[in-house]
GROMACS .gro file of C-alpha atoms in nm:
model
  481
    1HIS     CA    1   5.531   6.290  -5.812
    2THR     CA    2   5.603   6.606  -6.021
    3LEU     CA    3   5.852   6.595  -6.315
    4LYS     CA    4   5.921   6.825  -6.612
    5ASN     CA    5   5.770   6.720  -6.939
    6ALA     CA    6   5.926   6.768  -7.281
    7ALA     CA    7   5.787   7.122  -7.294
    8GLY     CA    8   5.957   7.206  -6.962
    9CYS     CA    9   5.629   7.220  -6.778
   10ASP     CA   10   5.527   7.034  -6.461
   11SER     CA   11   5.420   6.673  -6.522
   12VAL     CA   12   5.228   6.528  -6.226
   13VAL     CA   13   5.261   6.145  -6.220
   14THR     CA   14   5.012   5.940  -6.003
   15LEU     CA   15   5.109   5.586  -5.892
   16ASN     CA   16   4.850   5.303  -5.948
   17LEU     CA   17   5.018   5.008  -5.771
   18THR     CA   18   4.873   4.657  -5.708
   19ILE     CA   19   5.042   4.445  -5.434
   20ASN     CA   20   4.961   4.068  -5.445
   21LYS     CA   21   5.011   3.864  -5.127
   22SER     CA   22   5.166   3.529  -5.064
   23SER     CA   23   4.923   3.286  -4.884
   24THR     CA   24   4.912   2.982  -4.654
   25GLY     CA   25   4.661   2.699  -4.628
   26THR     CA   26   4.597   2.355  -4.480
   27ASP     CA   27   4.511   2.048  -4.685
   28VAL     CA   28   4.288   1.829  -4.463
   29GLN     CA   29   4.290   1.465  -4.579
   30THR     CA   30   4.183   1.124  -4.448
   31ALA     CA   31   4.293   0.790  -4.593
   32CYS     CA   32   4.307   0.419  -4.519
   33ASP     CA   33   4.657   0.273  -4.444
   34SER     CA   34   4.858   0.525  -4.665
   35TYR     CA   35   4.827   0.853  -4.865
   36LYS     CA   36   5.040   1.004  -5.148
   37TRP     CA   37   5.046   1.384  -5.121
   38ILE     CA   38   5.122   1.666  -5.373
   39ASP     CA   39   5.487   1.660  -5.260
   40GLY     CA   40   5.511   1.310  -5.413
   41LYS     CA   41   5.566   1.139  -5.078
   42THR     CA   42   5.357   0.848  -4.946
   43TYR     CA   43   5.257   0.877  -4.579
   44THR     CA   44   5.159   0.569  -4.374
   45ALA     CA   45   5.087   0.752  -4.048
   46SER     CA   46   4.889   1.065  -3.959
   47ASN     CA   47   5.087   1.390  -4.023
   48ASN     CA   48   5.018   1.761  -3.955
   49THR     CA   49   5.368   1.907  -4.013
   50ALA     CA   50   5.456   1.834  -4.380
   51THR     CA   51   5.453   2.147  -4.605
   52HIS     CA   52   5.474   2.220  -4.979
   53THR     CA   53   5.504   2.551  -5.173
   54LEU     CA   54   5.276   2.624  -5.474
   55LYS     CA   55   5.182   2.940  -5.667
   56ASN     CA   56   4.852   3.099  -5.576
   57ALA     CA   57   4.611   3.263  -5.824
   58ALA     CA   58   4.802   3.589  -5.792
   59GLY     CA   59   5.131   3.418  -5.885
   60CYS     CA   60   5.272   3.449  -5.532
   61ASP     CA   61   5.404   3.172  -5.306
   62SER     CA   62   5.133   2.964  -5.131
   63LEU     CA   63   5.260   2.748  -4.841
   64VAL     CA   64   5.034   2.440  -4.794
   65THR     CA   65   5.048   2.237  -4.468
   66LEU     CA   66   4.927   1.878  -4.472
   67ASP     CA   67   4.669   1.775  -4.204
   68LEU     CA   68   4.649   1.400  -4.267
   69THR     CA   69   4.460   1.136  -4.066
   70ILE     CA   70   4.547   0.772  -4.148
   71TYR     CA   71   4.286   0.509  -4.050
   72LYS     CA   72   4.375   0.141  -4.044
   73SER     CA   73   4.204  -0.153  -4.204
   74SER     CA   74   4.101  -0.417  -3.947
   75THR     CA   75   4.027  -0.783  -3.897
   76GLU     CA   76   3.757  -0.925  -3.670
   77THR     CA   77   3.612  -1.260  -3.567
   78ASP     CA   78   3.231  -1.306  -3.556
   79LYS     CA   79   3.165  -1.570  -3.290
   80GLN     CA   80   2.818  -1.727  -3.329
   81THR     CA   81   2.624  -2.025  -3.195
   82ALA     CA   82   2.306  -2.161  -3.357
   83CYS     CA   83   2.075  -2.458  -3.359
   84ASP     CA   84   2.081  -2.684  -3.672
   85SER     CA   85   2.174  -2.401  -3.920
   86TYR     CA   86   2.287  -2.038  -3.941
   87LYS     CA   87   2.266  -1.779  -4.223
   88TRP     CA   88   2.571  -1.547  -4.210
   89ILE     CA   89   2.631  -1.194  -4.344
   90ASP     CA   90   2.776  -1.347  -4.665
   91GLY     CA   91   2.424  -1.476  -4.744
   92LYS     CA   92   2.525  -1.841  -4.704
   93THR     CA   93   2.349  -2.090  -4.473
   94TYR     CA   94   2.583  -2.315  -4.269
   95THR     CA   95   2.458  -2.647  -4.125
   96SER     CA   96   2.779  -2.742  -3.943
   97SER     CA   97   3.040  -2.559  -3.735
   98ASN     CA   98   3.279  -2.336  -3.935
   99ASN     CA   99   3.583  -2.121  -3.847
  100THR     CA  100   3.727  -2.046  -4.194
  101ALA     CA  101   3.458  -1.849  -4.381
  102THR     CA  102   3.546  -1.477  -4.433
  103HIS     CA  103   3.364  -1.163  -4.550
  104THR     CA  104   3.484  -0.803  -4.612
  105LEU     CA  105   3.291  -0.503  -4.463
  106LYS     CA  106   3.370  -0.140  -4.394
  107ASN     CA  107   3.481  -0.057  -4.039
  108ALA     CA  108   3.378   0.257  -3.847
  109ALA     CA  109   3.664   0.450  -4.014
  110GLY     CA  110   3.540   0.351  -4.361
  111CYS     CA  111   3.835   0.111  -4.422
  112ASP     CA  112   3.820  -0.258  -4.512
  113SER     CA  113   3.734  -0.489  -4.221
  114LEU     CA  114   3.794  -0.860  -4.284
  115VAL     CA  115   3.551  -1.066  -4.071
  116THR     CA  116   3.617  -1.437  -4.002
  117LEU     CA  117   3.324  -1.656  -3.896
  118ASP     CA  118   3.365  -1.866  -3.578
  119LEU     CA  119   3.041  -2.071  -3.583
  120THR     CA  120   2.931  -2.352  -3.351
  121ILE     CA  121   2.624  -2.552  -3.463
  122TYR     CA  122   2.426  -2.741  -3.193
  123LYS     CA  123   2.159  -3.000  -3.274
  124SER     CA  124   1.791  -3.023  -3.166
  125SER     CA  125   1.677  -3.344  -2.986
  126THR     CA  126   1.370  -3.557  -2.900
  127GLU     CA  127   1.278  -3.732  -2.569
  128THR     CA  128   0.989  -3.930  -2.410
  129ASP     CA  129   0.853  -3.846  -2.060
  130LYS     CA  130   0.701  -4.161  -1.905
  131GLN     CA  131   0.455  -4.088  -1.621
  132THR     CA  132   0.194  -4.273  -1.412
  133ALA     CA  133  -0.070  -4.085  -1.209
  134CYS     CA  134  -0.403  -4.126  -1.032
  135ASP     CA  135  -0.714  -3.956  -1.180
  136SER     CA  136  -0.528  -3.665  -1.345
  137TYR     CA  137  -0.182  -3.533  -1.423
  138LYS     CA  138  -0.067  -3.177  -1.496
  139TRP     CA  139   0.221  -3.188  -1.744
  140ILE     CA  140   0.491  -2.933  -1.822
  141ASP     CA  141   0.270  -2.791  -2.104
  142GLY     CA  142   0.035  -2.659  -1.832
  143LYS     CA  143  -0.249  -2.892  -1.936
  144THR     CA  144  -0.422  -3.139  -1.699
  145TYR     CA  145  -0.482  -3.485  -1.848
  146THR     CA  146  -0.758  -3.709  -1.703
  147SER     CA  147  -0.695  -4.009  -1.926
  148SER     CA  148  -0.389  -4.196  -2.056
  149ASN     CA  149  -0.202  -4.018  -2.338
  150ASN     CA  150   0.099  -4.100  -2.557
  151THR     CA  151   0.066  -3.830  -2.824
  152ALA     CA  152   0.099  -3.496  -2.641
  153THR     CA  153   0.423  -3.309  -2.714
  154HIS     CA  154   0.598  -3.003  -2.569
  155THR     CA  155   0.909  -2.816  -2.683
  156LEU     CA  156   1.184  -2.728  -2.433
  157LYS     CA  157   1.545  -2.620  -2.463
  158ASN     CA  158   1.812  -2.894  -2.439
  159ALA     CA  159   2.152  -2.850  -2.271
  160ALA     CA  160   2.285  -2.689  -2.591
  161GLY     CA  161   1.995  -2.437  -2.590
  162CYS     CA  162   1.825  -2.597  -2.894
  163ASP     CA  163   1.468  -2.727  -2.926
  164SER     CA  164   1.403  -3.055  -2.748
  165VAL     CA  165   1.066  -3.210  -2.844
  166LEU     CA  166   0.932  -3.404  -2.545
  167THR     CA  167   0.654  -3.666  -2.600
  168LEU     CA  168   0.430  -3.762  -2.306
  169ASN     CA  169   0.374  -4.133  -2.230
  170LEU     CA  170   0.109  -4.113  -1.955
  171THR     CA  171  -0.088  -4.387  -1.777
  172ILE     CA  172  -0.390  -4.269  -1.568
  173ASN     CA  173  -0.522  -4.501  -1.294
  174LYS     CA  174  -0.852  -4.423  -1.119
  175SER     CA  175  -0.922  -4.357  -0.749
  176SER     CA  176  -1.231  -4.519  -0.585
  177THR     CA  177  -1.484  -4.440  -0.307
  178GLY     CA  178  -1.696  -4.650  -0.066
  179THR     CA  179  -1.916  -4.626   0.249
  180ASP     CA  180  -1.868  -4.828   0.571
  181VAL     CA  181  -2.211  -4.857   0.745
  182LYS     CA  182  -2.183  -4.922   1.120
  183THR     CA  183  -2.413  -4.915   1.429
  184ALA     CA  184  -2.279  -4.908   1.788
  185CYS     CA  185  -2.370  -4.816   2.142
  186ASP     CA  186  -2.194  -4.533   2.322
  187SER     CA  187  -1.871  -4.548   2.117
  188TYR     CA  188  -1.698  -4.705   1.813
  189THR     CA  189  -1.331  -4.728   1.710
  190TRP     CA  190  -1.296  -4.716   1.331
  191ILE     CA  191  -1.017  -4.810   1.085
  192ASP     CA  192  -0.871  -4.459   1.121
  193GLY     CA  193  -0.787  -4.547   1.485
  194LYS     CA  194  -1.026  -4.286   1.624
  195THR     CA  195  -1.301  -4.361   1.878
  196TYR     CA  196  -1.636  -4.197   1.794
  197THR     CA  197  -1.888  -4.132   2.073
  198ALA     CA  198  -2.155  -3.976   1.851
  199SER     CA  199  -2.318  -4.068   1.521
  200ASN     CA  200  -2.104  -3.967   1.223
  201ASN     CA  201  -2.150  -3.974   0.845
  202THR     CA  202  -1.869  -3.739   0.743
  203ALA     CA  203  -1.552  -3.905   0.873
  204THR     CA  204  -1.331  -4.036   0.593
  205HIS     CA  205  -1.018  -4.249   0.565
  206THR     CA  206  -0.792  -4.306   0.264
  207LEU     CA  207  -0.659  -4.650   0.164
  208LYS     CA  208  -0.483  -4.773  -0.149
  209ASN     CA  209  -0.687  -4.965  -0.411
  210ALA     CA  210  -0.551  -5.243  -0.637
  211ALA     CA  211  -0.424  -4.981  -0.886
  212GLY     CA  212  -0.227  -4.806  -0.609
  213CYS     CA  213  -0.460  -4.503  -0.612
  214ASP     CA  214  -0.652  -4.347  -0.324
  215SER     CA  215  -0.966  -4.528  -0.208
  216VAL     CA  216  -1.171  -4.291   0.011
  217VAL     CA  217  -1.395  -4.471   0.264
  218THR     CA  218  -1.672  -4.269   0.434
  219LEU     CA  219  -1.804  -4.374   0.775
  220ASN     CA  220  -2.184  -4.398   0.823
  221LEU     CA  221  -2.205  -4.452   1.198
  222THR     CA  222  -2.511  -4.454   1.426
  223ILE     CA  223  -2.442  -4.427   1.802
  224ASN     CA  224  -2.726  -4.508   2.044
  225LYS     CA  225  -2.649  -4.413   2.407
  226SER     CA  226  -2.747  -4.231   2.716
  227THR     CA  227  -2.662  -3.864   2.695
  228ILE     CA  228  -2.564  -3.572   2.914
  229GLY     CA  229  -2.604  -3.224   2.774
  230THR     CA  230  -2.604  -2.856   2.853
  231ASP     CA  231  -2.879  -2.618   2.743
  232ILE     CA  232  -2.705  -2.285   2.678
  233GLN     CA  233  -2.951  -1.997   2.691
  234THR     CA  234  -2.925  -1.617   2.694
  235ALA     CA  235  -3.219  -1.395   2.794
  236CYS     CA  236  -3.299  -1.037   2.893
  237ASP     CA  237  -3.410  -0.980   3.258
  238SER     CA  238  -3.574  -1.332   3.307
  239TYR     CA  239  -3.616  -1.681   3.147
  240THR     CA  240  -3.868  -1.973   3.199
  241TRP     CA  241  -3.690  -2.309   3.142
  242ILE     CA  242  -3.817  -2.661   3.053
  243ASP     CA  243  -3.848  -2.737   3.424
  244GLY     CA  244  -4.124  -2.472   3.441
  245LYS     CA  245  -3.925  -2.240   3.665
  246THR     CA  246  -3.861  -1.872   3.587
  247TYR     CA  247  -3.502  -1.755   3.648
  248SER     CA  248  -3.421  -1.383   3.693
  249THR     CA  249  -3.045  -1.430   3.744
  250SER     CA  250  -2.781  -1.630   3.560
  251ASN     CA  251  -2.773  -2.003   3.649
  252ASN     CA  252  -2.543  -2.296   3.558
  253THR     CA  253  -2.654  -2.559   3.815
  254ALA     CA  254  -3.020  -2.632   3.740
  255LYS     CA  255  -3.078  -2.981   3.592
  256ASP     CA  256  -3.368  -3.172   3.430
  257THR     CA  257  -3.399  -3.532   3.300
  258LEU     CA  258  -3.545  -3.605   2.953
  259THR     CA  259  -3.561  -3.906   2.722
  260ASN     CA  260  -3.347  -3.884   2.405
  261SER     CA  261  -3.451  -4.009   2.058
  262ALA     CA  262  -3.288  -4.347   2.126
  263GLY     CA  263  -3.503  -4.388   2.443
  264CYS     CA  264  -3.213  -4.327   2.681
  265ASP     CA  265  -3.194  -4.090   2.973
  266SER     CA  266  -3.057  -3.748   2.888
  267ILE     CA  267  -2.960  -3.526   3.182
  268VAL     CA  268  -2.972  -3.158   3.076
  269THR     CA  269  -2.788  -2.890   3.273
  270LEU     CA  270  -2.900  -2.529   3.228
  271ASN     CA  271  -2.630  -2.275   3.137
  272LEU     CA  272  -2.826  -1.951   3.155
  273THR     CA  273  -2.695  -1.598   3.111
  274ILE     CA  274  -2.933  -1.316   3.214
  275ASN     CA  275  -2.849  -0.979   3.054
  276LYS     CA  276  -3.007  -0.659   3.178
  277SER     CA  277  -3.172  -0.380   2.981
  278THR     CA  278  -2.975  -0.049   2.996
  279THR     CA  279  -3.003   0.328   2.953
  280GLY     CA  280  -2.739   0.570   2.820
  281THR     CA  281  -2.667   0.915   2.675
  282ASP     CA  282  -2.521   0.976   2.326
  283VAL     CA  283  -2.313   1.298   2.339
  284GLN     CA  284  -2.262   1.450   1.992
  285THR     CA  285  -2.129   1.773   1.841
  286ALA     CA  286  -2.215   1.862   1.479
  287CYS     CA  287  -2.191   2.146   1.227
  288ASP     CA  288  -2.523   2.298   1.110
  289SER     CA  289  -2.722   1.970   1.142
  290TYR     CA  290  -2.699   1.610   1.263
  291THR     CA  291  -2.890   1.296   1.160
  292TRP     CA  292  -2.926   1.068   1.461
  293ILE     CA  293  -2.985   0.693   1.492
  294ASP     CA  294  -3.362   0.763   1.496
  295GLY     CA  295  -3.335   0.879   1.132
  296LYS     CA  296  -3.429   1.238   1.220
  297THR     CA  297  -3.214   1.541   1.127
  298TYR     CA  298  -3.167   1.798   1.404
  299THR     CA  299  -3.067   2.156   1.317
  300THR     CA  300  -3.056   2.286   1.675
  301SER     CA  301  -2.907   2.153   1.998
  302ASN     CA  302  -3.119   1.884   2.170
  303ASN     CA  303  -3.094   1.692   2.498
  304SER     CA  304  -3.438   1.533   2.517
  305ALA     CA  305  -3.474   1.305   2.210
  306THR     CA  306  -3.471   0.931   2.291
  307HIS     CA  307  -3.444   0.610   2.088
  308MET     CA  308  -3.464   0.241   2.172
  309VAL     CA  309  -3.180   0.018   2.042
  310LYS     CA  310  -3.045  -0.326   2.126
  311THR     CA  311  -2.736  -0.365   2.346
  312THR     CA  312  -2.451  -0.591   2.239
  313ALA     CA  313  -2.624  -0.853   2.454
  314GLY     CA  314  -2.948  -0.810   2.252
  315CYS     CA  315  -3.147  -0.636   2.527
  316ASP     CA  316  -3.337  -0.306   2.512
  317SER     CA  317  -3.121   0.004   2.558
  318LEU     CA  318  -3.289   0.345   2.592
  319VAL     CA  319  -3.053   0.610   2.449
  320THR     CA  320  -3.100   0.985   2.516
  321LEU     CA  321  -2.945   1.234   2.271
  322ASP     CA  322  -2.721   1.512   2.409
  323LEU     CA  323  -2.655   1.714   2.089
  324THR     CA  324  -2.472   2.044   2.043
  325VAL     CA  325  -2.523   2.200   1.694
  326ILE     CA  326  -2.271   2.464   1.590
  327THR     CA  327  -2.383   2.710   1.318
  328LEU     CA  328  -2.107   2.935   1.180
  329ASP     CA  329  -2.179   3.292   1.061
  330VAL     CA  330  -1.980   3.327   0.736
  331THR     CA  331  -2.097   3.680   0.647
  332VAL     CA  332  -1.843   3.963   0.614
  333SER     CA  333  -1.889   4.339   0.665
  334SER     CA  334  -1.692   4.563   0.427
  335ASN     CA  335  -1.568   4.920   0.479
  336ASP     CA  336  -1.279   4.954   0.230
  337PRO     CA  337  -1.008   4.872   0.300
  338ILE     CA  338  -1.126   4.699   0.621
  339LEU     CA  339  -1.316   4.367   0.609
  340LYS     CA  340  -1.468   4.223   0.928
  341SER     CA  341  -1.603   3.874   0.997
  342ASN     CA  342  -1.946   3.892   1.162
  343ALA     CA  343  -1.871   3.572   1.361
  344SER     CA  344  -1.741   3.616   1.716
  345GLY     CA  345  -1.545   3.385   1.945
  346VAL     CA  346  -1.408   3.168   1.662
  347GLN     CA  347  -1.073   3.119   1.485
  348TYR     CA  348  -1.007   3.324   1.169
  349GLN     CA  349  -0.784   3.281   0.861
  350TRP     CA  350  -0.810   3.536   0.578
  351LEU     CA  351  -0.768   3.407   0.222
  352ASP     CA  352  -0.671   3.559  -0.117
  353CYS     CA  353  -0.944   3.458  -0.364
  354ASN     CA  354  -0.732   3.578  -0.657
  355ASP     CA  355  -0.451   3.336  -0.555
  356ASN     CA  356  -0.657   3.016  -0.542
  357TYR     CA  357  -0.767   3.093  -0.186
  358ALA     CA  358  -0.408   3.104  -0.054
  359LYS     CA  359  -0.376   3.181   0.319
  360LEU     CA  360  -0.266   3.540   0.400
  361SER     CA  361   0.031   3.507   0.633
  362GLY     CA  362  -0.038   3.642   0.984
  363GLU     CA  363  -0.398   3.745   0.901
  364THR     CA  364  -0.580   3.547   1.173
  365SER     CA  365  -0.779   3.821   1.348
  366GLN     CA  366  -1.148   3.911   1.309
  367GLU     CA  367  -1.062   4.209   1.084
  368LEU     CA  368  -0.849   4.237   0.769
  369ASN     CA  369  -0.698   4.571   0.670
  370ALA     CA  370  -0.631   4.508   0.299
  371SER     CA  371  -0.311   4.664   0.167
  372ARG     CA  372  -0.399   4.620  -0.202
  373ASN     CA  373  -0.693   4.574  -0.435
  374GLY     CA  374  -0.826   4.223  -0.457
  375ASN     CA  375  -1.090   3.971  -0.353
  376TYR     CA  376  -1.071   3.826  -0.003
  377ALA     CA  377  -1.257   3.565   0.203
  378VAL     CA  378  -1.229   3.447   0.562
  379GLU     CA  379  -1.213   3.084   0.681
  380ILE     CA  380  -1.362   3.047   1.029
  381SER     CA  381  -1.349   2.744   1.258
  382GLU     CA  382  -1.507   2.651   1.589
  383ASN     CA  383  -1.456   2.317   1.754
  384ILE     CA  384  -1.487   2.062   1.467
  385CYS     CA  385  -1.663   2.305   1.226
  386ILE     CA  386  -1.490   2.493   0.943
  387ASP     CA  387  -1.654   2.715   0.678
  388THR     CA  388  -1.549   2.989   0.434
  389SER     CA  389  -1.724   3.316   0.346
  390ASP     CA  390  -1.796   3.443  -0.006
  391CYS     CA  391  -1.519   3.650  -0.167
  392VAL     CA  392  -1.543   4.027  -0.102
  393ASN     CA  393  -1.384   4.286  -0.331
  394VAL     CA  394  -1.155   4.561  -0.196
  395ALA     CA  395  -1.086   4.863  -0.420
  396LEU     CA  396  -0.840   5.093  -0.241
  397ALA     CA  397  -0.821   5.352  -0.516
  398SER     CA  398  -0.874   5.369  -0.889
  399VAL     CA  399  -0.581   5.217  -1.074
  400SER     CA  400  -0.451   5.426  -1.359
  401LYS     CA  401  -0.420   5.251  -1.690
  402THR     CA  402  -0.073   5.113  -1.741
  403THR     CA  403   0.109   5.111  -2.070
  404ILE     CA  404   0.068   4.738  -2.143
  405PHE     CA  405  -0.314   4.764  -2.131
  406ASN     CA  406  -0.339   5.072  -2.364
  407GLY     CA  407  -0.442   4.851  -2.659
  408VAL     CA  408  -0.709   4.652  -2.468
  409SER     CA  409  -1.073   4.691  -2.564
  410ILE     CA  410  -1.383   4.517  -2.424
  411TYR     CA  411  -1.710   4.508  -2.620
  412PRO     CA  412  -2.000   4.525  -2.646
  413ASN     CA  413  -2.040   4.746  -2.338
  414PRO     CA  414  -2.320   4.726  -2.227
  415PHE     CA  415  -2.330   4.352  -2.309
  416ASP     CA  416  -2.604   4.088  -2.314
  417GLY     CA  417  -2.447   3.742  -2.277
  418GLN     CA  418  -2.129   3.724  -2.488
  419VAL     CA  419  -1.826   3.945  -2.417
  420THR     CA  420  -1.523   3.996  -2.648
  421ILE     CA  421  -1.182   4.119  -2.527
  422GLU     CA  422  -0.914   4.240  -2.770
  423LEU     CA  423  -0.578   4.187  -2.593
  424GLY     CA  424  -0.338   4.296  -2.868
  425GLN     CA  425   0.014   4.167  -2.796
  426LEU     CA  426  -0.056   4.058  -2.435
  427LYS     CA  427   0.018   3.692  -2.350
  428ASN     CA  428  -0.060   3.470  -2.050
  429VAL     CA  429  -0.330   3.705  -1.918
  430ALA     CA  430  -0.524   3.625  -1.600
  431LEU     CA  431  -0.893   3.725  -1.638
  432MET     CA  432  -1.137   3.770  -1.348
  433VAL     CA  433  -1.489   3.914  -1.346
  434TYR     CA  434  -1.669   3.998  -1.018
  435ASP     CA  435  -1.980   4.186  -0.916
  436VAL     CA  436  -2.000   4.502  -0.703
  437THR     CA  437  -2.005   4.288  -0.384
  438GLY     CA  438  -1.671   4.132  -0.480
  439LYS     CA  439  -1.813   3.787  -0.564
  440VAL     CA  440  -1.620   3.622  -0.850
  441VAL     CA  441  -1.857   3.532  -1.137
  442TYR     CA  442  -1.600   3.428  -1.402
  443ILE     CA  443  -1.229   3.336  -1.401
  444ASN     CA  444  -0.968   3.216  -1.652
  445ASN     CA  445  -0.608   3.229  -1.531
  446ASN     CA  446  -0.443   3.165  -1.869
  447VAL     CA  447  -0.586   3.360  -2.166
  448ASP     CA  448  -0.332   3.324  -2.446
  449SER     CA  449  -0.500   3.460  -2.760
  450SER     CA  450  -0.523   3.813  -2.899
  451THR     CA  451  -0.906   3.791  -2.918
  452TYR     CA  452  -1.095   3.615  -2.637
  453GLN     CA  453  -1.472   3.555  -2.628
  454PHE     CA  454  -1.672   3.411  -2.338
  455GLU     CA  455  -2.031   3.382  -2.214
  456LEU     CA  456  -2.119   3.576  -1.898
  457ASN     CA  457  -2.454   3.454  -1.767
  458VAL     CA  458  -2.518   3.695  -1.479
  459PRO     CA  459  -2.802   3.923  -1.361
  460LYS     CA  460  -2.822   4.280  -1.495
  461GLY     CA  461  -2.593   4.527  -1.324
  462VAL     CA  462  -2.238   4.664  -1.306
  463TYR     CA  463  -1.939   4.425  -1.313
  464ILE     CA  464  -1.562   4.470  -1.284
  465VAL     CA  465  -1.330   4.304  -1.538
  466GLU     CA  466  -0.978   4.263  -1.395
  467LEU     CA  467  -0.684   4.177  -1.624
  468ALA     CA  468  -0.337   4.082  -1.493
  469SER     CA  469  -0.020   4.034  -1.699
  470GLU     CA  470   0.355   4.091  -1.656
  471GLY     CA  471   0.306   4.184  -1.291
  472GLN     CA  472   0.054   4.462  -1.371
  473THR     CA  473  -0.323   4.477  -1.312
  474GLN     CA  474  -0.596   4.683  -1.483
  475GLN     CA  475  -0.968   4.702  -1.403
  476PHE     CA  476  -1.248   4.785  -1.647
  477LYS     CA  477  -1.615   4.856  -1.574
  478LEU     CA  478  -1.867   4.642  -1.766
  479LEU     CA  479  -2.247   4.695  -1.775
  480HIS     CA  480  -2.502   4.415  -1.828
  481LYS     CA  481  -2.812   4.574  -1.982
   0.00000   0.00000   0.00000
């Protein structure tokens, strides 16, 4: 503002004004049960509306709002059960039930929590298990006892859940064995109620001995008698029996009389089965080669080889081999971008070698017209035979260097064994090396270091190094000197 000074001249006055502001704030507090604030009041419940006016640092009004959370002290009961004694959180050990002991802790809100103990004390016990058994007894401790015992113990839980020490009082009585020697003619009825018509030394019967345990009696029986028997025979084509006759067909009526070991007549009836020798043809189809039952390996079709085997009846069976050997041609002719399988009259499925031999959708004809650079193979199948060709490289046109590969360098070039690739900032790079025929000689689908070294043990010649990252691909020529 312009005024006149004492000399009557203009006096220009400039204002230098400082404005100080009033302010507001919130006082956040937490307390247990009650809280006395700066307004002098004591609050016993949470409050976020109370206000109080102070002077701020600038001397202006400062309105403070209380944001108070009141947490409550609590009481709890700790209910416990124990066997014989229990050590509580107060550090004391109680040997009898108690519902009056107390201890003060902090609750989750940080306030006092008065805990009262409600303790029930159960008592351990002892018992005796009296048992009687024959020969052996397996007790609840898992052990098998073969003699009397009154000292073994085992600990279980009683009805109150406390230890119950059980003592075994075991009496072991012994079983016994014996043999009943008998001789009879034609038949014998033994103590087991069965009638035996042949000698027997294996039949057994169990009785009770004086101790009440099993007494196993074994029968030793000799039966002398006249006998009738059947001589069951199986032969190929013909058979000469004990009657001196030769039979060329099956027979179950011929009879002959002999004397058995007891001197009695024994009438034998022949039960003869005559099986015939056979011939047959074994029809087989195989891929490349087939090893037949004669142990020989055939690499071409064959319908004249023969071998003698036994039929299921045990007779000679002359088998003639009728073998068809299928040999698949897995070579591929290349005329970029067209690849052609040299096999004819088979089924085709072209594969992407760079994608873990994934099937190319719809590419099931003899020729593949590649739409992009890569390495391709063909899977061919005929009848039961399936085989896959080597991978063949297709280079449609030279690929110009893309920006992400500008910093890549490969050395030494020419190389002799070890190759180093400087990848700069590239990450997750797929690396493939193949020769001029397209055959892959080295692959690593996850190179993740700025400098990568690897051994390339290949013949001398020209090789293609293909790098792929971020959806882009770059090829480099590499010479092995």
